[in-house]
mmCIF file of C-alpha atoms in Angstrom:
data_model
loop_
_atom_site.group_PDB
_atom_site.id
_atom_site.type_symbol
_atom_site.label_atom_id
_atom_site.label_comp_id
_atom_site.label_asym_id
_atom_site.label_seq_id
_atom_site.Cartn_x
_atom_site.Cartn_y
_atom_site.Cartn_z
ATOM 1 C CA MET A 1 -0.073 0.138 0.068
ATOM 2 C CA GLU A 2 2.802 2.249 -0.147
ATOM 3 C CA PHE A 3 1.165 3.819 -3.433
ATOM 4 C CA ILE A 4 -1.648 4.771 -1.393
ATOM 5 C CA LEU A 5 0.563 6.825 1.054
ATOM 6 C CA SER A 6 2.173 8.443 -1.937
ATOM 7 C CA LEU A 7 -1.051 9.650 -3.139
ATOM 8 C CA VAL A 8 -2.291 11.114 0.412
ATOM 9 C CA LEU A 9 0.886 13.099 0.234
ATOM 10 C CA ILE A 10 0.724 14.369 -3.314
ATOM 11 C CA LEU A 11 -3.224 15.038 -3.046
ATOM 12 C CA PHE A 12 -2.545 16.735 0.496
ATOM 13 C CA PHE A 13 0.408 19.113 -0.471
ATOM 14 C CA THR A 14 -0.526 19.952 -3.989
ATOM 15 C CA LYS A 15 -3.882 21.280 -2.749
ATOM 16 C CA ILE A 16 -1.984 23.325 -0.018
ATOM 17 C CA ALA A 17 0.925 24.512 -2.004
ATOM 18 C CA GLY A 18 -1.718 25.570 -4.755
ATOM 19 C CA SER A 19 -3.714 27.455 -2.268
ATOM 20 C CA LEU A 20 -0.619 29.280 -0.962
ATOM 21 C CA SER A 21 0.551 29.955 -4.434
ATOM 22 C CA VAL A 22 -2.777 31.868 -5.083
ATOM 23 C CA LYS A 23 -2.574 33.834 -1.867
ATOM 24 C CA LEU A 24 0.919 35.043 -3.080
ATOM 25 C CA GLY A 25 -0.554 36.487 -6.421
ATOM 26 C CA GLN A 26 0.775 33.360 -8.308
ATOM 27 C CA PRO A 27 -0.776 30.687 -10.626
ATOM 28 C CA SER A 28 -1.765 27.864 -8.402
ATOM 29 C CA VAL A 29 0.221 25.462 -10.991
ATOM 30 C CA LEU A 30 3.561 26.979 -9.527
ATOM 31 C CA GLY A 31 2.973 25.699 -6.081
ATOM 32 C CA LYS A 32 2.179 22.199 -7.417
ATOM 33 C CA LEU A 33 5.246 22.153 -9.422
ATOM 34 C CA ILE A 34 7.244 23.497 -6.316
ATOM 35 C CA VAL A 35 5.973 21.047 -3.847
ATOM 36 C CA GLY A 36 6.876 18.066 -6.162
ATOM 37 C CA ILE A 37 10.330 19.336 -6.210
ATOM 38 C CA ILE A 38 10.364 19.317 -2.249
ATOM 39 C CA LEU A 39 8.579 16.110 -1.649
ATOM 40 C CA GLY A 40 10.914 14.381 -4.586
ATOM 41 C CA PRO A 41 14.187 13.161 -4.285
ATOM 42 C CA ALA A 42 15.838 16.658 -4.697
ATOM 43 C CA VAL A 43 14.784 17.699 -1.101
ATOM 44 C CA PHE A 44 12.985 15.271 1.247
ATOM 45 C CA GLY A 45 12.453 12.133 -0.696
ATOM 46 C CA TRP A 46 8.926 11.428 0.428
ATOM 47 C CA VAL A 47 7.621 10.609 -3.126
ATOM 48 C CA GLU A 48 9.697 8.564 -5.569
ATOM 49 C CA SER A 49 8.832 8.907 -9.557
ATOM 50 C CA ASN A 50 7.717 5.286 -10.091
ATOM 51 C CA GLU A 51 5.669 3.597 -12.838
ATOM 52 C CA PHE A 52 2.308 4.449 -10.716
ATOM 53 C CA ILE A 53 3.245 8.049 -10.855
ATOM 54 C CA HIS A 54 3.954 7.855 -14.448
ATOM 55 C CA TYR A 55 0.773 6.068 -15.310
ATOM 56 C CA ILE A 56 -1.276 8.620 -13.377
ATOM 57 C CA SER A 57 0.197 11.711 -14.481
ATOM 58 C CA GLU A 58 0.154 10.430 -18.136
ATOM 59 C CA ILE A 59 -3.539 10.541 -17.662
ATOM 60 C CA GLY A 60 -3.787 13.868 -15.766
ATOM 61 C CA VAL A 61 -2.034 15.506 -18.812
ATOM 62 C CA LEU A 62 -4.317 13.839 -21.392
ATOM 63 C CA LEU A 63 -7.688 14.988 -19.226
ATOM 64 C CA LEU A 64 -5.852 18.425 -18.981
ATOM 65 C CA MET A 65 -5.654 18.906 -22.870
ATOM 66 C CA PHE A 66 -8.807 16.957 -23.228
ATOM 67 C CA MET A 67 -10.538 19.909 -21.160
ATOM 68 C CA ALA A 68 -8.779 22.691 -23.057
ATOM 69 C CA GLY A 69 -10.072 21.356 -26.433
ATOM 70 C CA LEU A 70 -13.425 21.144 -24.826
ATOM 71 C CA GLU A 71 -13.478 24.582 -23.796
ATOM 72 C CA THR A 72 -11.925 26.181 -27.123
ATOM 73 C CA ASP A 73 -13.636 28.236 -29.397
ATOM 74 C CA LEU A 74 -13.159 26.504 -32.436
ATOM 75 C CA LYS A 75 -14.137 29.760 -34.810
ATOM 76 C CA GLN A 76 -11.167 31.607 -32.995
ATOM 77 C CA LEU A 77 -8.814 28.775 -33.724
ATOM 78 C CA GLN A 78 -9.576 28.936 -37.399
ATOM 79 C CA GLN A 79 -9.186 32.580 -37.316
ATOM 80 C CA ASN A 80 -5.768 33.043 -35.902
ATOM 81 C CA TRP A 81 -4.185 29.820 -37.747
ATOM 82 C CA LYS A 82 -1.593 32.269 -39.444
ATOM 83 C CA ALA A 83 -0.726 33.973 -36.345
ATOM 84 C CA ALA A 84 -0.173 30.552 -34.783
ATOM 85 C CA PHE A 85 1.924 29.083 -37.645
ATOM 86 C CA SER A 86 4.046 32.355 -37.529
ATOM 87 C CA VAL A 87 4.405 32.040 -33.641
ATOM 88 C CA ALA A 88 5.381 28.214 -34.063
ATOM 89 C CA VAL A 89 8.022 28.916 -36.672
ATOM 90 C CA ALA A 90 9.637 31.942 -35.284
ATOM 91 C CA GLY A 91 9.231 29.943 -31.594
ATOM 92 C CA ILE A 92 11.552 27.298 -33.415
ATOM 93 C CA ILE A 93 14.006 29.224 -35.315
ATOM 94 C CA LEU A 94 15.274 31.398 -32.461
ATOM 95 C CA PRO A 95 15.602 28.629 -29.861
ATOM 96 C CA PHE A 96 17.457 26.370 -32.405
ATOM 97 C CA ILE A 97 19.918 28.980 -32.873
ATOM 98 C CA GLY A 98 20.257 29.946 -29.309
ATOM 99 C CA ALA A 99 20.851 26.317 -27.991
ATOM 100 C CA PHE A 100 23.050 25.369 -30.432
ATOM 101 C CA GLY A 101 25.278 28.622 -30.044
ATOM 102 C CA VAL A 102 25.207 27.519 -26.078
ATOM 103 C CA ALA A 103 26.233 24.012 -26.808
ATOM 104 C CA ASP A 104 29.021 25.195 -29.402
ATOM 105 C CA LEU A 105 30.127 27.662 -26.769
ATOM 106 C CA PHE A 106 30.446 25.059 -24.179
ATOM 107 C CA GLY A 107 32.198 22.346 -26.368
ATOM 108 C CA LEU A 108 29.697 20.027 -26.955
ATOM 109 C CA ASN A 109 30.168 18.218 -30.358
ATOM 110 C CA ILE A 110 28.272 19.286 -33.328
ATOM 111 C CA ASN A 111 25.629 16.294 -33.180
ATOM 112 C CA SER A 112 25.052 17.203 -29.491
ATOM 113 C CA ALA A 113 24.644 20.863 -30.335
ATOM 114 C CA LEU A 114 22.073 19.882 -33.166
ATOM 115 C CA PHE A 115 20.115 17.888 -30.816
ATOM 116 C CA LEU A 116 20.080 20.784 -28.048
ATOM 117 C CA GLY A 117 18.850 22.714 -30.762
ATOM 118 C CA VAL A 118 15.862 20.558 -31.518
ATOM 119 C CA LEU A 119 15.330 19.825 -27.992
ATOM 120 C CA PHE A 120 14.902 23.348 -26.897
ATOM 121 C CA SER A 121 12.652 24.145 -30.056
ATOM 122 C CA ALA A 122 9.818 22.101 -28.520
ATOM 123 C CA THR A 123 7.171 23.431 -26.605
ATOM 124 C CA SER A 124 4.554 22.139 -23.975
ATOM 125 C CA VAL A 125 1.295 23.967 -23.180
ATOM 126 C CA SER A 126 -0.114 21.695 -20.850
ATOM 127 C CA ILE A 127 1.324 23.975 -18.023
ATOM 128 C CA THR A 128 -0.137 27.226 -19.801
ATOM 129 C CA VAL A 129 -3.418 25.658 -20.394
ATOM 130 C CA GLN A 130 -3.867 25.577 -16.550
ATOM 131 C CA VAL A 131 -2.952 29.069 -15.962
ATOM 132 C CA LEU A 132 -4.864 30.543 -18.966
ATOM 133 C CA LYS A 133 -7.803 28.577 -17.502
ATOM 134 C CA ASP A 134 -7.066 29.984 -13.911
ATOM 135 C CA MET A 135 -7.302 33.528 -15.595
ATOM 136 C CA ASP A 136 -10.174 32.796 -17.796
ATOM 137 C CA LYS A 137 -7.853 33.521 -20.802
ATOM 138 C CA LEU A 138 -8.139 30.374 -22.817
ATOM 139 C CA ASN A 139 -10.509 31.329 -25.074
ATOM 140 C CA SER A 140 -8.974 34.751 -25.655
ATOM 141 C CA ARG A 141 -7.429 35.570 -29.178
ATOM 142 C CA GLU A 142 -4.116 35.120 -27.474
ATOM 143 C CA GLY A 143 -5.182 31.967 -25.738
ATOM 144 C CA THR A 144 -6.109 30.295 -28.975
ATOM 145 C CA THR A 145 -3.060 31.470 -30.628
ATOM 146 C CA ILE A 146 -0.832 29.714 -28.053
ATOM 147 C CA LEU A 147 -2.894 26.489 -28.651
ATOM 148 C CA GLY A 148 -2.611 26.346 -32.222
ATOM 149 C CA ALA A 149 1.106 27.190 -32.254
ATOM 150 C CA ALA A 150 1.620 24.447 -29.903
ATOM 151 C CA VAL A 151 -0.028 21.926 -32.110
ATOM 152 C CA ILE A 152 2.098 23.321 -35.121
ATOM 153 C CA ASP A 153 5.120 23.291 -33.077
ATOM 154 C CA ASP A 154 5.046 19.655 -32.120
ATOM 155 C CA VAL A 155 4.647 18.612 -35.839
ATOM 156 C CA LEU A 156 7.475 20.745 -37.089
ATOM 157 C CA VAL A 157 9.913 19.885 -34.154
ATOM 158 C CA VAL A 158 9.089 15.897 -34.634
ATOM 159 C CA ILE A 159 10.116 16.202 -38.494
ATOM 160 C CA LEU A 160 13.035 18.244 -37.415
ATOM 161 C CA LEU A 161 14.383 15.863 -34.907
ATOM 162 C CA ALA A 162 13.551 12.932 -37.760
ATOM 163 C CA VAL A 163 15.351 14.794 -40.230
ATOM 164 C CA MET A 164 18.385 15.440 -37.995
ATOM 165 C CA MET A 165 18.383 11.933 -37.025
ATOM 166 C CA SER A 166 18.278 10.644 -40.703
ATOM 167 C CA PHE A 167 21.357 12.595 -41.501
ATOM 168 C CA ILE A 168 23.514 12.155 -38.574
ATOM 169 C CA GLY A 169 22.645 8.098 -38.367
ATOM 170 C CA THR A 170 21.876 6.609 -35.294
ATOM 171 C CA GLY A 171 21.617 3.373 -36.151
ATOM 172 C CA GLU A 172 17.893 3.751 -37.502
ATOM 173 C CA GLN A 173 16.630 4.312 -40.592
ATOM 174 C CA ILE A 174 14.142 7.091 -40.666
ATOM 175 C CA SER A 175 12.063 7.938 -43.704
ATOM 176 C CA VAL A 176 11.395 11.563 -43.637
ATOM 177 C CA PRO A 177 8.553 11.279 -46.343
ATOM 178 C CA LEU A 178 6.804 8.469 -44.315
ATOM 179 C CA LEU A 179 6.764 10.651 -41.237
ATOM 180 C CA ILE A 180 5.336 13.558 -42.890
ATOM 181 C CA GLY A 181 2.785 11.168 -44.535
ATOM 182 C CA LYS A 182 1.918 9.807 -40.884
ATOM 183 C CA LYS A 183 1.285 13.245 -39.499
ATOM 184 C CA LEU A 184 -0.924 14.016 -42.989
ATOM 185 C CA VAL A 185 -2.905 10.517 -41.982
ATOM 186 C CA PHE A 186 -3.251 11.782 -38.361
ATOM 187 C CA PHE A 187 -4.792 15.136 -39.294
ATOM 188 C CA VAL A 188 -7.079 13.619 -41.959
ATOM 189 C CA VAL A 189 -8.173 10.710 -39.841
ATOM 190 C CA ILE A 190 -8.897 12.806 -36.906
ATOM 191 C CA ILE A 191 -10.954 15.492 -38.804
ATOM 192 C CA LEU A 192 -13.277 12.973 -40.398
ATOM 193 C CA ALA A 193 -13.528 10.971 -37.259
ATOM 194 C CA SER A 194 -14.678 14.282 -35.432
ATOM 195 C CA TRP A 195 -16.921 15.428 -37.954
ATOM 196 C CA ILE A 196 -18.879 12.023 -38.767
ATOM 197 C CA VAL A 197 -17.977 9.335 -36.294
ATOM 198 C CA VAL A 198 -17.638 11.126 -32.633
ATOM 199 C CA PRO A 199 -21.215 12.698 -33.022
ATOM 200 C CA LYS A 200 -22.744 9.205 -33.855
ATOM 201 C CA PHE A 201 -20.731 7.361 -31.481
ATOM 202 C CA MET A 202 -21.849 9.791 -28.603
ATOM 203 C CA LYS A 203 -25.515 9.543 -29.629
ATOM 204 C CA LEU A 204 -25.215 5.759 -29.937
ATOM 205 C CA LEU A 205 -23.600 4.723 -26.780
ATOM 206 C CA SER A 206 -24.940 7.589 -24.443
ATOM 207 C CA SER A 207 -28.502 5.885 -24.577
ATOM 208 C CA LEU A 208 -26.634 2.658 -22.790
ATOM 209 C CA LYS A 209 -28.818 1.848 -19.435
ATOM 210 C CA VAL A 210 -25.595 2.035 -17.473
ATOM 211 C CA THR A 211 -24.071 4.523 -14.926
ATOM 212 C CA GLU A 212 -22.384 7.835 -16.634
ATOM 213 C CA PRO A 213 -22.496 6.339 -20.181
ATOM 214 C CA ILE A 214 -21.644 9.734 -21.657
ATOM 215 C CA ILE A 215 -18.578 10.633 -19.465
ATOM 216 C CA THR A 216 -17.362 7.129 -20.274
ATOM 217 C CA VAL A 217 -17.984 7.713 -24.003
ATOM 218 C CA ALA A 218 -16.159 10.990 -23.870
ATOM 219 C CA LEU A 219 -13.091 9.467 -21.963
ATOM 220 C CA ILE A 220 -12.906 6.563 -24.979
ATOM 221 C CA ILE A 221 -12.737 8.986 -27.540
ATOM 222 C CA CYS A 222 -9.931 11.130 -25.666
ATOM 223 C CA PHE A 223 -7.986 8.143 -25.094
ATOM 224 C CA ALA A 224 -8.250 6.453 -28.524
ATOM 225 C CA PHE A 225 -7.343 10.013 -30.103
ATOM 226 C CA SER A 226 -4.297 10.107 -27.632
ATOM 227 C CA TYR A 227 -3.337 6.523 -28.605
ATOM 228 C CA PHE A 228 -3.684 7.037 -32.429
ATOM 229 C CA ALA A 229 -1.768 10.471 -32.239
ATOM 230 C CA ASP A 230 0.898 8.647 -30.457
ATOM 231 C CA LEU A 231 0.829 6.009 -33.403
ATOM 232 C CA MET A 232 1.466 8.473 -35.669
ATOM 233 C CA GLY A 233 4.333 10.167 -34.215
ATOM 234 C CA MET A 234 2.382 13.003 -32.474
ATOM 235 C CA ALA A 235 2.160 14.087 -28.701
ATOM 236 C CA GLY A 236 -0.681 12.063 -27.148
ATOM 237 C CA ILE A 237 -1.562 15.543 -25.795
ATOM 238 C CA ILE A 238 -2.607 16.781 -29.074
ATOM 239 C CA GLY A 239 -4.558 13.619 -29.659
ATOM 240 C CA ALA A 240 -6.398 14.819 -26.415
ATOM 241 C CA PHE A 241 -7.028 17.978 -27.393
ATOM 242 C CA ALA A 242 -8.644 17.002 -30.552
ATOM 243 C CA ALA A 243 -10.591 14.963 -28.729
ATOM 244 C CA GLY A 244 -11.984 17.730 -26.595
ATOM 245 C CA ILE A 245 -12.829 20.094 -29.701
ATOM 246 C CA ALA A 246 -14.546 17.019 -31.661
ATOM 247 C CA ILE A 247 -16.632 16.751 -28.552
ATOM 248 C CA SER A 248 -17.002 20.448 -27.895
ATOM 249 C CA GLN A 249 -19.052 20.738 -31.489
ATOM 250 C CA THR A 250 -21.875 18.025 -30.093
ATOM 251 C CA THR A 251 -24.702 18.511 -27.787
ATOM 252 C CA PHE A 252 -23.266 16.564 -25.208
ATOM 253 C CA LYS A 253 -20.619 19.211 -24.651
ATOM 254 C CA GLN A 254 -22.040 20.921 -21.357
ATOM 255 C CA THR A 255 -22.531 17.512 -19.821
ATOM 256 C CA VAL A 256 -18.952 16.182 -20.360
ATOM 257 C CA GLU A 257 -17.167 19.500 -19.322
ATOM 258 C CA HIS A 258 -19.193 19.798 -16.056
ATOM 259 C CA LYS A 259 -18.492 15.945 -15.282
ATOM 260 C CA ILE A 260 -14.836 15.515 -16.490
ATOM 261 C CA GLU A 261 -13.340 18.137 -14.556
ATOM 262 C CA PRO A 262 -14.028 16.607 -10.849
ATOM 263 C CA ILE A 263 -12.715 13.221 -12.009
ATOM 264 C CA ALA A 264 -9.174 15.070 -13.485
ATOM 265 C CA TYR A 265 -8.743 17.869 -10.691
ATOM 266 C CA SER A 266 -9.568 15.502 -7.676
ATOM 267 C CA ILE A 267 -6.566 12.993 -8.471
ATOM 268 C CA PHE A 268 -4.972 13.020 -11.903
ATOM 269 C CA VAL A 269 -4.027 16.508 -12.610
ATOM 270 C CA PRO A 270 -2.106 17.243 -9.330
ATOM 271 C CA VAL A 271 -0.275 14.044 -9.717
ATOM 272 C CA PHE A 272 1.124 15.342 -13.243
ATOM 273 C CA PHE A 273 1.754 18.736 -11.917
ATOM 274 C CA LEU A 274 3.523 17.164 -9.151
ATOM 275 C CA SER A 275 5.534 14.407 -11.180
ATOM 276 C CA ILE A 276 7.303 17.153 -12.902
ATOM 277 C CA GLY A 277 8.919 18.382 -10.088
ATOM 278 C CA LEU A 278 9.931 14.533 -8.943
ATOM 279 C CA ASN A 279 12.119 14.613 -12.024
ATOM 280 C CA VAL A 280 14.573 17.533 -10.459
ATOM 281 C CA SER A 281 17.852 16.208 -9.051
ATOM 282 C CA PHE A 282 20.745 18.491 -8.391
ATOM 283 C CA ASP A 283 23.259 15.266 -8.605
ATOM 284 C CA GLY A 284 26.631 16.600 -10.662
ATOM 285 C CA VAL A 285 25.080 19.674 -11.721
ATOM 286 C CA GLY A 286 27.627 21.965 -9.919
ATOM 287 C CA ALA A 287 30.366 21.151 -12.039
ATOM 288 C CA GLN A 288 28.031 22.649 -14.999
ATOM 289 C CA LEU A 289 26.275 25.259 -13.162
ATOM 290 C CA ALA A 290 27.501 27.997 -16.101
ATOM 291 C CA PHE A 291 26.462 25.742 -18.545
ATOM 292 C CA VAL A 292 22.831 25.205 -16.769
ATOM 293 C CA LEU A 293 22.657 28.885 -15.884
ATOM 294 C CA VAL A 294 23.349 29.999 -19.740
ATOM 295 C CA LEU A 295 21.350 27.590 -21.278
ATOM 296 C CA THR A 296 18.474 28.494 -19.154
ATOM 297 C CA ILE A 297 18.550 32.027 -19.909
ATOM 298 C CA VAL A 298 18.793 31.649 -23.734
ATOM 299 C CA ALA A 299 16.051 28.775 -23.506
ATOM 300 C CA ILE A 300 13.604 31.331 -21.828
ATOM 301 C CA MET A 301 14.456 34.126 -23.830
ATOM 302 C CA THR A 302 14.871 32.696 -27.243
ATOM 303 C CA LYS A 303 11.159 30.969 -26.936
ATOM 304 C CA MET A 304 9.492 34.026 -25.365
ATOM 305 C CA PHE A 305 10.788 36.525 -27.918
ATOM 306 C CA GLY A 306 10.980 34.029 -31.052
ATOM 307 C CA GLY A 307 6.817 33.396 -30.240
ATOM 308 C CA ALA A 308 6.596 37.050 -29.488
ATOM 309 C CA LEU A 309 8.057 38.017 -32.916
ATOM 310 C CA GLY A 310 6.129 35.785 -34.793
ATOM 311 C CA ALA A 311 2.813 37.426 -32.974
ATOM 312 C CA ARG A 312 3.769 40.454 -33.892
ATOM 313 C CA LEU A 313 4.475 40.041 -37.601
ATOM 314 C CA THR A 314 0.765 38.964 -37.817
ATOM 315 C CA GLY A 315 -0.898 42.030 -36.324
ATOM 316 C CA PHE A 316 -0.608 41.637 -32.213
ATOM 317 C CA ASN A 317 0.341 44.642 -30.253
ATOM 318 C CA ASN A 318 3.693 44.536 -28.244
ATOM 319 C CA LYS A 319 1.870 43.377 -25.059
ATOM 320 C CA SER A 320 -0.072 40.898 -26.271
ATOM 321 C CA SER A 321 2.863 39.537 -28.308
ATOM 322 C CA MET A 322 4.851 39.216 -25.413
ATOM 323 C CA ALA A 323 2.096 37.169 -23.634
ATOM 324 C CA ILE A 324 1.864 35.089 -26.678
ATOM 325 C CA GLY A 325 5.847 34.575 -26.310
ATOM 326 C CA SER A 326 5.497 33.687 -22.847
ATOM 327 C CA GLY A 327 2.910 31.220 -23.225
ATOM 328 C CA MET A 328 5.446 29.173 -25.525
ATOM 329 C CA ILE A 329 8.048 29.135 -22.801
ATOM 330 C CA SER A 330 7.456 25.531 -20.958
ATOM 331 C CA ARG A 331 9.055 22.748 -22.436
ATOM 332 C CA GLY A 332 7.448 20.363 -20.241
ATOM 333 C CA GLU A 333 6.965 16.761 -20.773
ATOM 334 C CA VAL A 334 7.415 17.147 -24.483
ATOM 335 C CA ALA A 335 11.069 17.895 -24.055
ATOM 336 C CA LEU A 336 11.276 15.277 -21.227
ATOM 337 C CA ILE A 337 10.496 12.696 -23.926
ATOM 338 C CA ILE A 338 12.804 14.232 -26.768
ATOM 339 C CA ALA A 339 15.698 14.208 -24.206
ATOM 340 C CA SER A 340 15.309 10.571 -23.395
ATOM 341 C CA THR A 341 15.266 9.614 -26.862
ATOM 342 C CA GLY A 342 18.395 11.596 -27.592
ATOM 343 C CA LEU A 343 20.124 9.837 -24.747
ATOM 344 C CA GLN A 344 19.131 6.368 -26.222
ATOM 345 C CA ALA A 345 20.338 7.470 -29.650
ATOM 346 C CA GLY A 346 23.601 8.744 -28.268
ATOM 347 C CA LEU A 347 22.652 12.300 -29.298
ATOM 348 C CA LEU A 348 22.995 13.490 -25.848
ATOM 349 C CA LEU A 349 26.148 12.854 -23.777
ATOM 350 C CA PRO A 350 25.081 11.215 -20.375
ATOM 351 C CA GLU A 351 27.115 13.554 -18.318
ATOM 352 C CA TYR A 352 24.704 16.526 -19.586
ATOM 353 C CA PHE A 353 21.654 14.548 -19.506
ATOM 354 C CA THR A 354 20.479 15.721 -15.808
ATOM 355 C CA SER A 355 21.797 19.201 -16.199
ATOM 356 C CA VAL A 356 19.352 19.552 -19.662
ATOM 357 C CA ILE A 357 16.643 18.035 -17.652
ATOM 358 C CA LEU A 358 16.758 20.530 -15.208
ATOM 359 C CA VAL A 359 16.925 23.360 -17.605
ATOM 360 C CA VAL A 360 13.848 22.059 -19.069
ATOM 361 C CA ILE A 361 12.118 21.818 -15.718
ATOM 362 C CA VAL A 362 13.126 25.440 -14.853
ATOM 363 C CA THR A 363 11.428 26.556 -18.312
ATOM 364 C CA THR A 364 8.603 24.909 -16.984
ATOM 365 C CA LEU A 365 8.569 26.293 -13.489
ATOM 366 C CA VAL A 366 8.944 30.341 -14.583
ATOM 367 C CA ALA A 367 6.323 29.989 -17.349
ATOM 368 C CA PRO A 368 3.224 30.453 -15.064
ATOM 369 C CA PRO A 369 4.341 33.665 -13.311
ATOM 370 C CA ILE A 370 5.990 35.033 -16.340
ATOM 371 C CA LEU A 371 2.606 34.084 -18.399
ATOM 372 C CA LYS A 372 0.481 35.833 -15.624
ATOM 373 C CA LEU A 373 2.839 39.027 -15.796
ATOM 374 C CA PHE A 374 2.130 39.621 -19.295
ATOM 375 C CA PHE A 375 -1.415 38.368 -19.675
ATOM 376 C CA LYS A 376 -2.080 41.027 -16.849
ATOM 377 C CA GLU A 377 -0.187 43.860 -18.732
ATOM 378 C CA SER A 378 -1.990 42.804 -21.978
ATOM 379 C CA THR A 379 -5.190 42.987 -20.443
ATOM 380 C CA THR A 380 -4.273 46.245 -18.870
ATOM 381 C CA VAL A 381 -3.594 47.912 -22.193
ATOM 382 C CA ILE A 382 -6.823 46.557 -23.701
ATOM 383 C CA SER A 383 -8.810 48.289 -20.713
ATOM 384 C CA LYS A 384 -7.080 51.624 -21.274
ATOM 385 C CA ARG A 385 -7.812 51.809 -25.180
ATOM 386 C CA LYS A 386 -11.401 50.941 -24.357
ATOM 387 C CA ASP A 387 -11.587 53.648 -21.743
ATOM 388 C CA GLN A 388 -9.957 56.242 -24.235
ATOM 389 C CA LYS A 389 -12.728 55.116 -26.783
ATOM 390 C CA ILE A 390 -15.329 55.733 -24.312
ATOM 391 C CA GLU A 391 -14.194 59.281 -23.519
ATOM 392 C CA GLN A 392 -13.938 60.151 -27.247
ATOM 393 C CA SER A 393 -17.389 58.906 -28.034
ATOM 394 C CA LEU A 394 -18.505 60.919 -25.037
#
């Protein structure tokens, strides 16, 4: 029953930490991330990252992105696709150059430098989604641009990684055309399934004479889409997000949204947030402290200003552009997966693995307060402009 004790500690301390974080004017997710570091091997060692934690956290992040899809305004997302593409591309180019430059500066070989460039081009908006939900900004123009950019970023980074691995040669033969083909198949199948299959499937099975059939069917669709995304070389969270959007177009949206949140936030999502902190380890970092500090600063600044540049080029004002850029900072679980892949393929030197993981986690920790700061400033600017227009009309 050790896993039950771990669950008790996780649920108790994440709720306390989240509440304290809100009282201090920060997003609740920041407290949950920090308490993961405190309870984990880095400080007290009360909770260890094991298979149980891993599976529960995987479900947690899928449910989080599923709920984001349920709450997303599809029309707003479609209207902002050009901005999303611009943010994604600029948010890949600058971090790639920055991370490559840092690796070269500290004497890493060309293969490791290229890999770090790809790794820090990645974005994970699972943390950003929670902050946007807390601020009621998920459906804002900036929020939907961030979500759209994250989807495009995931596709481009996976392709970029495959191209790099095929040229460097890691013992695996990777067909880039096949990889791109799988991405196209994913989007075609998901769009058709969302349009044709999901509404009929929901309507058919919702009539079953069992307890909570609608929620069960919604979860089946969420997990099936996630599995298919992973099968096609995409992040599972993209599939969950797509499932949420698909169900949001049906008459069952309100019921699913109302009943999924208690399931997600009572157990699964808190475990996901805490699990990120459990990966923190300070072993061997002292000798590479300068590398960690420089790479952290470059990773944060290049992603933020890259995303902001992409937004500015598509018509956003300075404040909104910085808000969008700050929403792309977190590398989260996407970068952790890429780092593990690079280690196994020999593209990331083992002695640098811990340092790189620490940088990834720091970008995830700093994202919520930076995001909240810039979104507050963006809202203030919009409010002032509205007040000026009212004064002028009077």
